[in-house]
Coordinates of C-alpha atoms in Angstrom, one line a residue:
Chain A
M255 CA 181.6 136.6 157.0
K256 CA 184.4 135.9 154.6
T257 CA 184.3 132.3 155.4
V258 CA 180.5 132.1 154.6
K259 CA 181.1 133.9 151.3
K260 CA 183.9 131.4 150.5
A261 CA 181.7 128.5 151.3
T262 CA 178.9 129.8 149.1
V263 CA 181.2 130.3 146.2
S264 CA 182.7 126.9 146.7
L265 CA 179.2 125.4 146.7
A266 CA 178.2 127.2 143.6
V267 CA 181.4 126.0 141.8
L268 CA 180.7 122.5 143.0
L269 CA 177.2 122.6 141.6
V270 CA 178.3 124.0 138.3
L271 CA 180.8 121.2 138.0
L272 CA 178.4 118.5 139.2
L273 CA 175.4 119.4 137.1
P274 CA 176.8 118.6 133.7
A275 CA 178.3 115.4 135.1
L276 CA 174.9 114.4 136.5
L277 CA 173.3 115.1 133.1
V278 CA 175.9 113.0 131.3
Y279 CA 175.4 110.2 133.8
R280 CA 171.6 110.2 133.4
A281 CA 172.1 110.2 129.7
I282 CA 174.3 107.2 129.6
V283 CA 173.4 105.2 132.6
P284 CA 169.9 103.7 132.6
V285 CA 168.0 104.9 135.7
G286 CA 165.9 102.3 137.5
V287 CA 162.8 102.0 135.3
A288 CA 159.5 102.5 137.1
S289 CA 156.9 99.9 136.4
A290 CA 155.2 100.6 133.1
T291 CA 151.7 102.0 133.2
V292 CA 148.9 99.5 133.0
T293 CA 146.7 100.4 130.2
I294 CA 143.4 99.2 128.9
F295 CA 142.9 100.3 125.3
V296 CA 140.7 99.8 122.3
A297 CA 142.6 98.2 119.4
P298 CA 142.7 99.4 116.7
A299 CA 142.5 102.9 118.0
T300 CA 140.7 103.9 114.9
S301 CA 138.2 101.6 113.1
K302 CA 136.4 102.1 109.9
A303 CA 133.8 100.0 108.0
P304 CA 131.1 100.8 105.4
V305 CA 127.5 101.0 106.3
S306 CA 125.7 97.7 106.7
Q307 CA 128.9 95.9 107.5
N308 CA 130.4 94.6 110.8
F309 CA 133.8 95.4 112.3
I310 CA 135.6 94.1 115.3
I311 CA 137.5 95.8 118.1
N312 CA 139.6 94.3 120.7
I313 CA 139.8 95.6 124.3
N314 CA 143.4 94.9 125.2
I315 CA 145.5 95.3 128.3
S316 CA 149.2 96.0 128.7
N317 CA 151.8 95.7 131.5
V318 CA 149.3 94.3 134.0
V319 CA 150.5 92.2 137.0
D320 CA 148.4 89.7 138.8
L321 CA 145.1 90.5 137.1
Y322 CA 142.3 88.4 138.7
G323 CA 139.2 90.2 137.5
W324 CA 138.2 93.1 135.4
E325 CA 135.2 95.3 134.7
L326 CA 134.7 97.9 132.1
R327 CA 132.0 99.9 130.4
L328 CA 132.0 100.8 126.7
N329 CA 130.0 103.6 125.3
W330 CA 129.2 104.3 121.6
T331 CA 126.8 106.3 119.5
A332 CA 123.7 104.1 119.3
T333 CA 122.3 105.8 116.2
I334 CA 125.5 104.8 114.3
L335 CA 126.5 101.5 115.6
E336 CA 125.0 98.4 117.1
A337 CA 126.9 95.9 119.2
K338 CA 126.3 92.4 117.8
N339 CA 128.5 90.2 119.9
V340 CA 131.1 90.2 122.7
V341 CA 133.6 87.4 123.3
E342 CA 135.9 87.0 126.1
G343 CA 139.5 87.3 125.1
P344 CA 142.3 84.8 125.8
F345 CA 144.2 86.9 128.3
L346 CA 142.6 86.0 131.6
K347 CA 142.0 82.4 130.6
Q348 CA 145.7 81.9 130.8
G349 CA 145.2 81.9 134.6
G350 CA 142.6 79.2 134.7
D351 CA 138.8 78.9 134.5
T352 CA 137.0 82.2 134.2
F353 CA 133.5 83.6 134.6
H354 CA 132.3 86.5 132.5
S355 CA 129.2 88.6 132.3
F356 CA 128.4 90.9 129.4
K357 CA 125.4 93.2 129.4
I358 CA 124.7 95.1 126.1
N359 CA 122.3 98.0 125.8
N360 CA 122.0 98.9 122.2
T361 CA 119.2 101.4 122.8
E362 CA 121.5 103.6 124.8
G363 CA 124.7 102.5 123.3
H364 CA 126.7 101.0 126.1
M365 CA 127.8 97.7 127.6
L366 CA 129.0 96.4 130.9
L367 CA 131.7 93.7 130.8
D368 CA 132.9 91.7 133.8
C369 CA 135.3 88.8 133.9
T370 CA 137.0 87.0 136.7
L371 CA 139.1 84.0 137.3
L372 CA 137.7 81.4 139.6
G373 CA 139.1 79.9 142.7
K374 CA 142.2 80.5 144.7
V375 CA 144.6 81.1 141.9
S376 CA 147.1 83.8 141.0
G377 CA 146.3 86.5 138.6
V378 CA 147.6 86.8 135.1
S379 CA 150.5 89.2 134.1
G380 CA 151.5 90.7 130.8
N381 CA 149.7 91.9 127.8
G382 CA 146.7 90.5 125.9
T383 CA 143.1 90.8 124.9
L384 CA 140.4 91.0 127.5
A385 CA 137.4 91.0 125.1
T386 CA 136.5 91.2 121.5
V387 CA 133.5 93.3 120.5
E388 CA 131.7 93.1 117.1
F389 CA 129.8 96.1 115.9
Y390 CA 127.4 96.6 113.0
V391 CA 127.4 99.9 111.2
K392 CA 123.8 101.1 111.0
V393 CA 124.3 104.4 109.2
S394 CA 127.2 106.5 108.1
G395 CA 128.8 108.6 110.8
E396 CA 131.4 108.5 113.5
S397 CA 131.5 107.4 117.1
V398 CA 133.9 107.4 120.0
L399 CA 134.3 104.0 121.5
D400 CA 134.5 105.3 125.0
L401 CA 136.1 103.0 127.7
Y402 CA 135.0 104.2 131.1
D403 CA 134.6 103.0 134.7
T404 CA 137.3 100.4 134.2
I405 CA 138.2 98.4 137.2
L406 CA 141.1 95.9 137.5
V407 CA 141.3 93.7 140.6
N408 CA 144.3 91.5 141.6
S409 CA 144.2 88.2 143.4
Q410 CA 144.5 90.0 146.7
K411 CA 141.2 91.8 145.8
Q412 CA 143.0 95.1 145.5
S413 CA 142.5 97.6 142.7
I414 CA 145.2 97.9 140.1
T415 CA 145.9 101.4 139.1
H416 CA 145.7 101.9 135.3
T417 CA 144.8 104.2 132.5
S418 CA 142.4 103.6 129.6
N419 CA 142.5 104.7 126.0
D420 CA 139.3 105.1 123.9
G421 CA 138.8 104.0 120.3
Y422 CA 137.2 105.8 117.5
Y423 CA 135.0 104.7 114.6
Y424 CA 134.1 106.5 111.3
T425 CA 132.5 105.5 108.1
P426 CA 135.0 105.9 105.3
I427 CA 133.9 108.1 102.4
Y428 CA 135.2 107.4 99.0
D429 CA 134.7 110.5 96.9
V430 CA 137.0 112.1 94.3
A431 CA 136.0 114.9 92.0
I432 CA 137.2 117.0 89.0
I433 CA 136.8 120.4 90.5
N434 CA 138.2 122.4 87.6
L435 CA 138.8 121.9 83.9
V436 CA 140.5 124.4 81.6
A437 CA 141.4 123.6 78.1
S438 CA 143.3 125.5 75.5
E439 CA 144.4 124.6 72.0
T440 CA 147.3 122.6 73.3
T441 CA 146.7 121.7 76.9
V442 CA 143.9 120.5 79.2
L443 CA 144.4 121.5 82.8
V444 CA 142.4 119.3 85.2
T445 CA 142.2 119.8 88.9
A446 CA 141.2 116.7 90.8
E447 CA 140.3 116.7 94.4
N448 CA 139.9 113.9 97.0
Q449 CA 136.7 114.9 98.8
G450 CA 136.5 111.6 100.8
T451 CA 138.2 110.5 103.9
E452 CA 140.5 107.9 102.4
T453 CA 143.7 108.3 100.4
E454 CA 142.8 107.3 96.8
T455 CA 144.8 106.3 93.8
F456 CA 142.8 106.7 90.6
D457 CA 143.1 107.5 87.0
V458 CA 142.3 110.9 85.6
S459 CA 141.6 110.9 81.8
T460 CA 140.7 113.6 79.4
Y461 CA 139.0 113.2 76.1
Y462 CA 138.0 115.5 73.3
T463 CA 134.9 115.0 71.3
L464 CA 134.8 115.8 67.7
L465 CA 133.8 112.8 65.7
M466 CA 134.8 110.2 68.2
D467 CA 136.1 110.4 71.8
P468 CA 139.8 110.3 71.4
L469 CA 141.7 110.0 74.6
I470 CA 144.1 112.8 75.3
G471 CA 145.8 111.0 78.0
T472 CA 145.6 109.3 81.4
Q473 CA 147.6 110.1 84.5
T474 CA 147.4 108.1 87.7
I475 CA 147.5 110.1 90.9
T476 CA 147.3 109.5 94.6
L477 CA 145.6 112.0 96.8
A478 CA 145.3 112.0 100.6
S479 CA 142.0 113.1 102.0
G480 CA 141.2 116.7 101.3
E481 CA 144.1 117.1 98.9
N482 CA 143.8 118.2 95.3
T483 CA 146.2 118.5 92.4
S484 CA 146.3 119.9 88.9
L485 CA 147.4 117.8 86.0
T486 CA 148.3 119.1 82.6
F487 CA 147.5 117.0 79.5
T488 CA 149.1 118.1 76.2
W489 CA 147.1 117.6 73.1
T490 CA 146.8 118.8 69.6
A491 CA 143.5 119.4 67.9
N492 CA 143.6 118.1 64.4
A493 CA 140.8 120.2 63.0
T494 CA 139.0 123.5 63.5
G495 CA 135.7 123.2 65.5
R496 CA 134.0 122.9 68.7
Y497 CA 135.6 120.6 71.1
E498 CA 134.0 119.1 74.1
I499 CA 136.8 118.3 76.6
R500 CA 135.9 115.8 79.2
A501 CA 137.9 114.8 82.2
E502 CA 137.0 111.7 84.1
A503 CA 138.2 110.3 87.5
P504 CA 136.3 107.1 88.0
L505 CA 136.5 105.5 91.4
S506 CA 134.7 102.4 92.5
S507 CA 132.6 102.9 95.7
D508 CA 132.6 106.7 95.1
I509 CA 129.6 108.0 97.1
D510 CA 129.2 110.9 94.8
P511 CA 130.0 109.9 91.2
T512 CA 128.3 112.9 89.7
D513 CA 131.3 115.0 90.2
N514 CA 133.8 112.5 88.9
T515 CA 133.4 113.9 85.3
R516 CA 133.7 117.4 84.2
I517 CA 133.1 118.8 80.7
T518 CA 134.2 122.0 79.1
I519 CA 133.7 123.3 75.6
I520 CA 136.5 125.1 73.7
Y521 CA 136.8 126.3 70.2
I522 CA 139.6 125.7 67.9
G523 CA 139.4 128.7 65.6
Y524 CA 141.8 127.8 62.9
S525 CA 142.1 125.4 60.0
G526 CA 145.0 123.2 59.2
S527 CA 147.5 121.7 61.4
N528 CA 149.3 124.9 62.4
P529 CA 147.1 126.7 65.0
G530 CA 147.2 130.5 64.7
S531 CA 149.1 130.6 61.5
N532 CA 146.4 132.4 59.6
E533 CA 144.5 135.2 61.2
L534 CA 141.7 135.3 58.7
E535 CA 141.1 131.6 58.9
S536 CA 141.0 132.0 62.7
I537 CA 138.4 134.8 62.4
N538 CA 136.2 132.6 60.2
G539 CA 136.8 129.7 62.4
L540 CA 135.7 131.6 65.5
H541 CA 132.6 132.8 63.7
I542 CA 131.6 129.3 62.9
A543 CA 132.6 128.0 66.2
G544 CA 130.5 130.5 68.1
F545 CA 127.5 129.8 66.1
T546 CA 127.9 126.1 66.3
F547 CA 128.3 126.3 70.0
A548 CA 125.1 128.2 70.3
M549 CA 123.3 125.6 68.3
F550 CA 124.6 122.7 70.2
A551 CA 124.9 124.0 73.7
S552 CA 121.2 123.6 74.5
V553 CA 121.2 120.0 73.4
I554 CA 124.5 118.8 74.8
V555 CA 125.1 121.0 77.8
L556 CA 121.8 122.2 78.9
A557 CA 119.8 119.1 78.6
P558 CA 121.3 117.3 81.5
K559 CA 120.9 120.5 83.6
K560 CA 117.3 121.1 82.7
N561 CA 116.1 119.6 85.9
R562 CA 118.5 121.8 87.9
E563 CA 116.5 124.9 86.8
I564 CA 119.6 126.7 85.5
P565 CA 118.4 129.4 83.1
L566 CA 119.0 128.4 79.5
F567 CA 120.2 131.8 78.9
D568 CA 123.4 131.3 80.9
I569 CA 125.2 129.2 78.3
P570 CA 124.9 131.6 75.3
A571 CA 125.6 134.5 77.6
M572 CA 128.8 132.8 78.5
A573 CA 129.6 132.1 74.9
L574 CA 128.9 135.7 74.1
K575 CA 131.1 136.9 76.8
Q576 CA 133.9 134.7 75.6
N577 CA 133.5 136.1 72.1
L578 CA 133.4 139.6 73.3
N579 CA 136.5 139.1 75.3
N580 CA 138.2 138.0 72.1
N581 CA 137.1 141.3 70.4
W582 CA 135.1 139.5 67.7
S583 CA 132.2 141.9 68.2
T584 CA 130.5 141.5 64.9
H585 CA 130.4 137.8 65.1
S586 CA 129.4 137.9 68.8
T587 CA 126.4 140.1 67.9
Y588 CA 125.4 137.6 65.4
V589 CA 125.6 134.8 67.8
W590 CA 123.6 136.7 70.4
Q591 CA 120.7 137.4 67.9
D592 CA 120.7 133.8 66.8
W593 CA 120.4 132.6 70.3
T594 CA 117.6 134.9 71.3
R595 CA 115.4 133.4 68.6
R596 CA 115.8 130.0 70.1
Q597 CA 113.2 128.5 72.3
P598 CA 114.0 126.8 75.6
I599 CA 114.0 123.0 75.5
Chain W
M14 CA 65.9 134.7 159.4
K15 CA 69.5 135.8 159.9
K16 CA 70.1 132.7 161.9
A17 CA 68.7 130.5 159.1
I18 CA 71.1 132.1 156.6
W19 CA 74.1 131.6 158.8
V20 CA 73.1 128.0 159.4
S21 CA 72.8 127.5 155.7
V22 CA 76.2 129.0 155.0
L23 CA 77.8 126.9 157.7
A24 CA 76.2 123.8 156.4
M25 CA 77.3 124.5 152.8
T26 CA 80.9 125.2 154.1
L27 CA 80.9 122.0 155.9
A28 CA 79.5 120.1 153.0
L29 CA 82.3 121.5 150.8
M30 CA 85.0 120.5 153.3
I31 CA 83.8 116.9 153.8
P32 CA 85.5 115.6 150.6
T33 CA 88.7 117.3 151.7
F34 CA 88.7 115.6 155.1
A35 CA 87.8 112.3 153.4
Q36 CA 91.0 112.3 151.4
P37 CA 94.0 110.6 153.1
A38 CA 96.3 113.0 154.9
F39 CA 99.3 111.7 152.8
A40 CA 99.6 110.2 149.4
Q41 CA 99.7 106.4 149.1
P42 CA 103.2 105.3 150.3
A43 CA 105.6 104.4 147.6
E44 CA 106.9 100.9 147.2
T45 CA 109.6 100.3 149.8
W46 CA 112.5 97.8 149.8
V47 CA 114.5 96.8 152.8
M48 CA 117.8 94.9 153.1
M49 CA 119.3 94.0 156.5
H50 CA 122.3 92.1 157.7
G51 CA 122.8 91.1 161.3
M52 CA 125.1 89.2 163.5
I53 CA 123.6 86.6 165.8
N54 CA 125.1 86.9 169.2
S55 CA 123.1 84.5 171.3
Y56 CA 120.9 81.4 170.9
G57 CA 118.6 80.7 173.8
G58 CA 120.3 83.3 175.9
V59 CA 123.7 81.6 175.4
P60 CA 126.3 83.3 173.3
A61 CA 126.6 81.7 169.9
T62 CA 130.0 81.0 168.4
Y63 CA 129.1 82.7 165.2
G64 CA 125.9 83.5 163.3
M65 CA 124.5 85.8 160.7
T66 CA 121.1 86.7 159.3
W67 CA 120.0 88.4 156.1
A68 CA 116.7 89.8 155.1
Y69 CA 115.5 91.2 151.8
A70 CA 112.0 92.5 151.6
K71 CA 109.5 94.5 149.7
I72 CA 107.3 96.0 152.3
G73 CA 103.8 94.6 152.2
E74 CA 104.5 92.1 149.6
W75 CA 107.3 89.6 150.1
A76 CA 110.5 88.8 152.1
N77 CA 113.4 86.5 151.9
A78 CA 115.2 85.8 155.2
Y79 CA 118.0 83.4 156.2
A80 CA 120.0 82.8 159.3
F81 CA 122.7 80.5 160.4
W82 CA 124.3 80.1 163.7
I83 CA 126.8 77.8 165.5
P84 CA 126.0 77.3 169.2
L85 CA 129.0 76.8 171.5
S86 CA 127.9 73.1 171.7
L87 CA 128.4 72.7 167.9
G88 CA 131.9 74.1 167.7
P89 CA 134.0 72.6 164.9
T90 CA 135.9 69.4 165.6
F91 CA 139.2 68.4 164.0
G92 CA 141.4 65.4 164.4
G93 CA 141.3 61.6 164.3
L94 CA 143.4 59.2 162.4
N95 CA 141.6 59.8 159.2
I96 CA 142.1 63.6 159.5
T97 CA 138.4 64.2 159.9
F98 CA 136.9 67.7 160.2
T99 CA 133.3 68.2 161.2
Y100 CA 131.5 71.5 160.8
S101 CA 127.9 71.8 162.1
F102 CA 125.5 74.7 162.2
Y103 CA 121.9 75.5 162.3
A104 CA 120.2 77.2 159.3
A105 CA 116.8 78.9 159.3
R106 CA 115.0 80.0 156.1
L107 CA 111.8 81.9 155.8
V108 CA 109.5 79.8 153.7
N109 CA 106.5 82.0 153.4
A110 CA 106.0 85.6 154.7
S111 CA 102.7 86.7 155.9
V112 CA 103.5 90.1 157.4
V113 CA 106.3 92.3 156.0
E114 CA 106.2 95.8 157.5
L115 CA 108.2 98.8 158.6
N116 CA 107.4 100.6 161.9
Y117 CA 105.0 97.8 162.8
T118 CA 103.6 97.8 166.4
G119 CA 106.8 99.1 167.9
Y120 CA 109.2 97.3 165.6
D121 CA 111.4 99.1 163.1
F122 CA 111.1 96.2 160.8
Y123 CA 109.0 93.1 161.2
I124 CA 108.6 89.9 159.2
S125 CA 106.4 87.0 160.3
G126 CA 105.7 83.8 158.4
I127 CA 106.6 80.2 158.2
W128 CA 110.1 79.0 158.8
D129 CA 112.2 75.9 158.3
V130 CA 115.1 75.2 160.6
N131 CA 117.7 72.5 159.8
K132 CA 120.9 71.3 161.5
L133 CA 123.6 70.7 158.9
T134 CA 126.8 68.8 159.4
F135 CA 129.6 68.8 156.9
E136 CA 132.2 66.1 157.5
Y137 CA 135.5 66.2 155.6
I138 CA 137.6 63.1 155.5
N139 CA 140.8 63.0 153.4
G140 CA 139.6 65.7 151.0
N141 CA 136.1 64.2 150.6
F142 CA 133.1 65.5 152.3
S143 CA 129.6 64.4 153.2
K144 CA 126.6 66.6 154.2
T145 CA 124.0 65.6 156.7
I146 CA 120.7 67.5 157.0
E147 CA 118.7 67.1 160.1
V148 CA 115.3 68.8 160.3
V149 CA 114.8 70.7 163.5
V150 CA 111.5 72.4 162.8
D151 CA 109.4 72.3 159.6
D152 CA 106.9 75.0 158.6
A153 CA 107.0 76.6 162.0
P154 CA 105.6 80.1 162.6
G155 CA 108.2 82.6 163.5
E156 CA 109.1 86.3 163.2
L157 CA 112.1 88.5 162.7
S158 CA 111.8 91.7 164.6
V159 CA 114.2 94.7 164.5
T160 CA 114.1 97.2 167.3
S161 CA 116.0 100.0 169.1
N162 CA 116.2 102.2 166.0
W163 CA 117.6 99.4 163.8
Q164 CA 120.2 98.3 166.3
V165 CA 119.2 94.9 167.5
F166 CA 117.0 92.1 166.3
T167 CA 115.4 88.9 167.4
I168 CA 114.3 85.8 165.5
S169 CA 111.6 83.9 167.3
I170 CA 110.6 80.5 165.7
T171 CA 108.3 78.1 167.4
G172 CA 110.3 75.0 168.4
I173 CA 113.7 76.6 168.7
E174 CA 115.3 78.9 171.2
L175 CA 115.2 82.6 170.7
L176 CA 117.9 84.1 168.5
S177 CA 119.1 87.6 169.1
G178 CA 121.8 89.8 167.6
T179 CA 123.0 93.1 166.3
V180 CA 122.1 94.8 163.1
M181 CA 125.3 95.3 161.1
F182 CA 123.8 97.0 158.0
Y183 CA 120.4 98.0 156.8
H184 CA 119.1 99.9 153.9
V185 CA 115.6 101.2 153.2
T186 CA 114.7 102.7 149.9
S187 CA 111.8 103.6 147.7
V188 CA 113.9 104.2 144.7
G189 CA 113.8 100.7 143.4
P190 CA 114.6 97.1 144.3
I191 CA 117.9 96.6 146.2
P192 CA 120.2 94.4 144.0
I193 CA 121.5 91.2 145.5
G194 CA 125.2 90.8 145.5
D195 CA 126.8 93.9 147.1
I196 CA 129.1 92.0 149.3
T197 CA 132.2 94.2 149.3
G198 CA 133.8 97.2 147.6
P199 CA 137.2 98.7 146.8
I200 CA 138.1 99.1 150.4
G201 CA 136.5 95.8 151.6
Q202 CA 133.2 97.2 152.6
I203 CA 129.7 97.3 151.1
D204 CA 129.8 100.2 148.6
H205 CA 126.1 100.2 147.4
R206 CA 127.0 98.9 144.0
V207 CA 127.4 95.4 142.6
D208 CA 130.6 95.3 140.6
I209 CA 133.8 93.4 139.9
Y210 CA 134.8 93.5 143.6
D211 CA 131.8 91.5 144.5
L212 CA 132.3 89.1 141.6
V213 CA 135.9 88.5 142.6
E214 CA 134.8 87.9 146.2
V215 CA 132.5 85.1 145.0
A216 CA 134.9 83.9 142.4
Q217 CA 137.7 83.4 144.8
A218 CA 135.5 81.2 147.0
Y219 CA 134.1 79.3 144.0
G220 CA 133.6 75.7 144.8
S221 CA 134.0 76.1 148.6
T222 CA 131.7 74.7 151.2
P223 CA 131.3 75.5 154.9
G224 CA 134.3 74.5 157.0
N225 CA 136.1 72.8 154.1
P226 CA 139.8 72.7 155.3
S227 CA 141.1 72.0 151.8
M228 CA 139.2 74.8 150.2
P229 CA 138.8 77.6 152.6
G230 CA 137.0 80.7 151.6
F231 CA 133.4 79.8 152.2
D232 CA 131.4 82.6 153.6
F233 CA 127.7 82.6 154.1
S234 CA 127.5 86.2 152.9
I235 CA 128.7 85.1 149.4
D236 CA 126.5 82.0 149.3
L237 CA 123.8 84.2 147.8
N238 CA 121.2 81.4 147.4
F239 CA 122.0 79.9 150.8
D240 CA 122.6 76.4 149.5
F241 CA 125.9 76.1 151.4
T242 CA 128.1 75.9 148.3
V243 CA 129.6 78.8 146.4
D244 CA 128.8 77.8 142.8
I245 CA 127.6 79.0 139.5
Y246 CA 124.2 79.9 140.9
D247 CA 125.9 82.5 143.2
L248 CA 128.0 83.8 140.3
T249 CA 125.0 84.1 138.0
T250 CA 122.8 85.6 140.8
L251 CA 125.5 88.3 141.3
A252 CA 126.1 88.7 137.6
A253 CA 122.5 89.4 137.0
N254 CA 122.9 92.4 139.3
L255 CA 126.3 93.7 138.0
G256 CA 126.2 97.4 137.4
E257 CA 123.3 98.0 139.7
E258 CA 123.5 100.6 142.4
Y259 CA 121.3 101.5 145.3

């Protein structure tokens, strides 16, 4: 019994000693590498092209040995894409003359591709392109480029085990937007967002309108899809009055340019070049600014929104609220009464 | 009076039933397609060296049938100072079918029509070959009959000895036409689909002719148009059916 126990302990000790050695050995000594997996794959894995344009995918193979013939089916979303052309790739031709057959069904969105060497020749080994397929983008959308029922046959007429990797197509969307704009007497805070699918680099500019459209500043930003960022522009108003602050983020090919510009109205309620230095002037300035806003809001701001059926009352109400928040109740009342006498455009 | 009423009722009942009886007991049979492969065992009661037959048919409409066989007397010869190899065989082709039926007067499958039978000789000398075609019978009436629950068949053509053999494969379907070109599959057997395995089978024999010693690989089963050469016609015939299943 003691002997058995001793043997067990010895075996355990031996294992404890051998295990780290084995791990170190495996780490430093390359183990006999198994043959790499044969793979048929769509390249590039992700394709993109605008509507009404063509794009090309390759159907590639890697690590194959003695390939004599191949067959595959490719499926796509027929409402999005249309297969225009299929060309045999150069890979199998390395082995000699070939025969290929391509059947395309654009109604259902699939194709059957077959290709074989001819005669008593050896198959081809290595990596390469089996076929090239050209698609036309009918409408915006996305589609899996699904490789299925793939068959590889060697020169001995035996199947070659392999895996297949699908591709993916999507229509790129270029769309940036100014999603927020807040201006104060000294700064303009702009929040720009990339609402498209592509990373964009674009300019964001802010302007103020008084007599002209002086540029406050321009900052170039890069946003990945879905990202947004806030930018601060520093400026100094050089006169009391109503300022229309406009932020622009122009982007060529933007699918929705309506949100690339945003406008806000602010009031600079002081006179002179030292904002806030004189309270009385500020009060007067606010009074004038509030009235002026009510006068112009319907023309400048509401007119473009007329077709959107936004009540005209919204803008003076907002102006009133802003005045009330600043505790200029007398002047706010005046503005309100003035506005209620106005007729909708 | 009562009798008269009963007679009237009976007459009316019969009158109503007549249209029912007049209708066929079963609906009109659907279109049916048949494919059959068989091995020819004997020619004129004498065992043949080798032989095969194929038949594709749409019941009641059309049929294609071929057969080739090599009698013992026509065994291949090889030798001579010029390394000559001679390969001869008989080939029969159904030219025009008149009757194409299933379960026809005791036959499981029956085709009758006009046949041509030729004797072909391929002679290979130093890598070159010549082909000789000798007409045995031309436009002769004949029939292919399958019996014994699709186990055996005979081909009887006026002017030649009776051919008989064993059915190796048959398929009867009403689903749709049987695609031509299902020669083999992943495990070397017919797999009811035309795919790359079939294409490779034909491709590897591309350019071959019967008995060619310098380019072996010819097989009548892959010579899909039965012109005794595996060529682009066979590849395209098969390619036209790629992806088809039955």
